[in-house]
PDB file of C-alpha atoms in Angstrom:
ATOM      1  CA  MET A   1       1.174  -4.078 -69.008  1.00 65.00           C
ATOM      2  CA  PRO A   2      -1.143  -3.868 -65.979  1.00 75.00           C
ATOM      3  CA  GLN A   3      -2.597  -0.515 -65.053  1.00 76.00           C
ATOM      4  CA  PRO A   4      -2.092   0.720 -61.498  1.00 78.00           C
ATOM      5  CA  THR A   5      -5.299   0.733 -59.508  1.00 76.00           C
ATOM      6  CA  ARG A   6      -6.301   3.540 -57.227  1.00 73.00           C
ATOM      7  CA  PRO A   7      -7.469   2.742 -53.719  1.00 67.00           C
ATOM      8  CA  ALA A   8     -11.215   2.897 -53.278  1.00 65.00           C
ATOM      9  CA  PRO A   9     -12.400   6.095 -51.561  1.00 69.00           C
ATOM     10  CA  CYS A  10     -13.673   5.691 -48.025  1.00 78.00           C
ATOM     11  CA  ILE A  11     -17.416   6.198 -48.226  1.00 82.00           C
ATOM     12  CA  CYS A  12     -19.174   7.720 -45.239  1.00 83.00           C
ATOM     13  CA  PRO A  13     -20.854   4.903 -43.289  1.00 83.00           C
ATOM     14  CA  ASN A  14     -23.701   7.171 -42.186  1.00 84.00           C
ATOM     15  CA  CYS A  15     -24.945   8.222 -45.627  1.00 84.00           C
ATOM     16  CA  ASP A  16     -23.342   5.555 -47.913  1.00 83.00           C
ATOM     17  CA  GLY A  17     -22.025   8.286 -50.216  1.00 79.00           C
ATOM     18  CA  PHE A  18     -25.375  10.075 -50.693  1.00 83.00           C
ATOM     19  CA  ALA A  19     -24.208  13.119 -48.762  1.00 85.00           C
ATOM     20  CA  SER A  20     -26.875  15.630 -49.818  1.00 87.00           C
ATOM     21  CA  VAL A  21     -30.558  14.987 -50.292  1.00 89.00           C
ATOM     22  CA  ALA A  22     -33.500  17.148 -51.327  1.00 90.00           C
ATOM     23  CA  ILE A  23     -36.601  16.775 -49.170  1.00 91.00           C
ATOM     24  CA  THR A  24     -39.972  18.099 -50.279  1.00 91.00           C
ATOM     25  CA  THR A  25     -41.877  20.215 -47.779  1.00 89.00           C
ATOM     26  CA  GLY A  26     -45.247  19.281 -49.255  1.00 87.00           C
ATOM     27  CA  GLY A  27     -46.105  22.706 -50.647  1.00 88.00           C
ATOM     28  CA  ARG A  28     -45.807  24.274 -54.061  1.00 91.00           C
ATOM     29  CA  THR A  29     -44.590  27.659 -55.223  1.00 90.00           C
ATOM     30  CA  PRO A  30     -46.923  30.016 -57.113  1.00 92.00           C
ATOM     31  CA  HIS A  31     -45.306  28.716 -60.322  1.00 94.00           C
ATOM     32  CA  GLY A  32     -46.219  25.098 -59.470  1.00 92.00           C
ATOM     33  CA  HIS A  33     -42.758  23.848 -58.470  1.00 92.00           C
ATOM     34  CA  LEU A  34     -42.322  21.646 -55.398  1.00 92.00           C
ATOM     35  CA  ARG A  35     -40.738  23.372 -52.431  1.00 92.00           C
ATOM     36  CA  THR A  36     -37.669  21.454 -51.300  1.00 92.00           C
ATOM     37  CA  ILE A  37     -34.902  21.849 -48.758  1.00 92.00           C
ATOM     38  CA  THR A  38     -31.399  20.434 -49.091  1.00 92.00           C
ATOM     39  CA  VAL A  39     -29.998  18.486 -46.151  1.00 91.00           C
ATOM     40  CA  ASP A  40     -26.336  17.474 -45.769  1.00 90.00           C
ATOM     41  CA  CYS A  41     -25.000  14.475 -43.860  1.00 87.00           C
ATOM     42  CA  ARG A  42     -23.885  15.487 -40.379  1.00 87.00           C
ATOM     43  CA  ALA A  43     -20.927  13.101 -40.329  1.00 84.00           C
ATOM     44  CA  CYS A  44     -19.218  14.079 -43.606  1.00 84.00           C
ATOM     45  CA  HIS A  45     -20.785  17.565 -43.986  1.00 81.00           C
ATOM     46  CA  GLY A  46     -22.078  16.841 -47.473  1.00 81.00           C
ATOM     47  CA  ALA A  47     -18.770  15.642 -48.904  1.00 79.00           C
ATOM     48  CA  GLY A  48     -19.571  11.906 -49.306  1.00 75.00           C
ATOM     49  CA  PRO A  49     -16.155  10.349 -48.770  1.00 73.00           C
ATOM     50  CA  VAL A  50     -14.477  10.625 -45.392  1.00 66.00           C
ATOM     51  CA  LEU A  51     -10.869  10.146 -44.376  1.00 62.00           C
ATOM     52  CA  ALA A  52     -10.031   6.824 -42.790  1.00 56.00           C
ATOM     53  CA  ARG A  53      -9.429   7.017 -39.067  1.00 54.00           C
ATOM     54  CA  ARG A  54      -6.211   5.605 -37.724  1.00 50.00           C
ATOM     55  CA  ASN A  55      -7.594   4.780 -34.296  1.00 47.00           C
ATOM     56  CA  ARG A  56     -10.763   2.798 -33.895  1.00 51.00           C
ATOM     57  CA  GLU A  57     -13.325   3.902 -31.380  1.00 56.00           C
ATOM     58  CA  GLY A  58     -12.511   2.516 -27.957  1.00 55.00           C
ATOM     59  CA  ALA A  59      -8.922   1.654 -28.903  1.00 51.00           C
ATOM     60  CA  ARG A  60      -6.082   2.751 -26.675  1.00 52.00           C
ATOM     61  CA  VAL A  61      -3.836   5.424 -28.102  1.00 47.00           C
TER      62      VAL A  61
END
């Protein structure tokens, strides 16, 4: 019996699903660890998948 398939999640086109990244600032802490900052995607706010839009950009409503 075939298994039902789930629809593929809509991946954010701006970050391709890599919604949060760690960027090194170039310095080190007194313990020797790299100093990093975490940056989230501005389009999906760090979630990765986004909801599909019903209206395309420039389309009449």
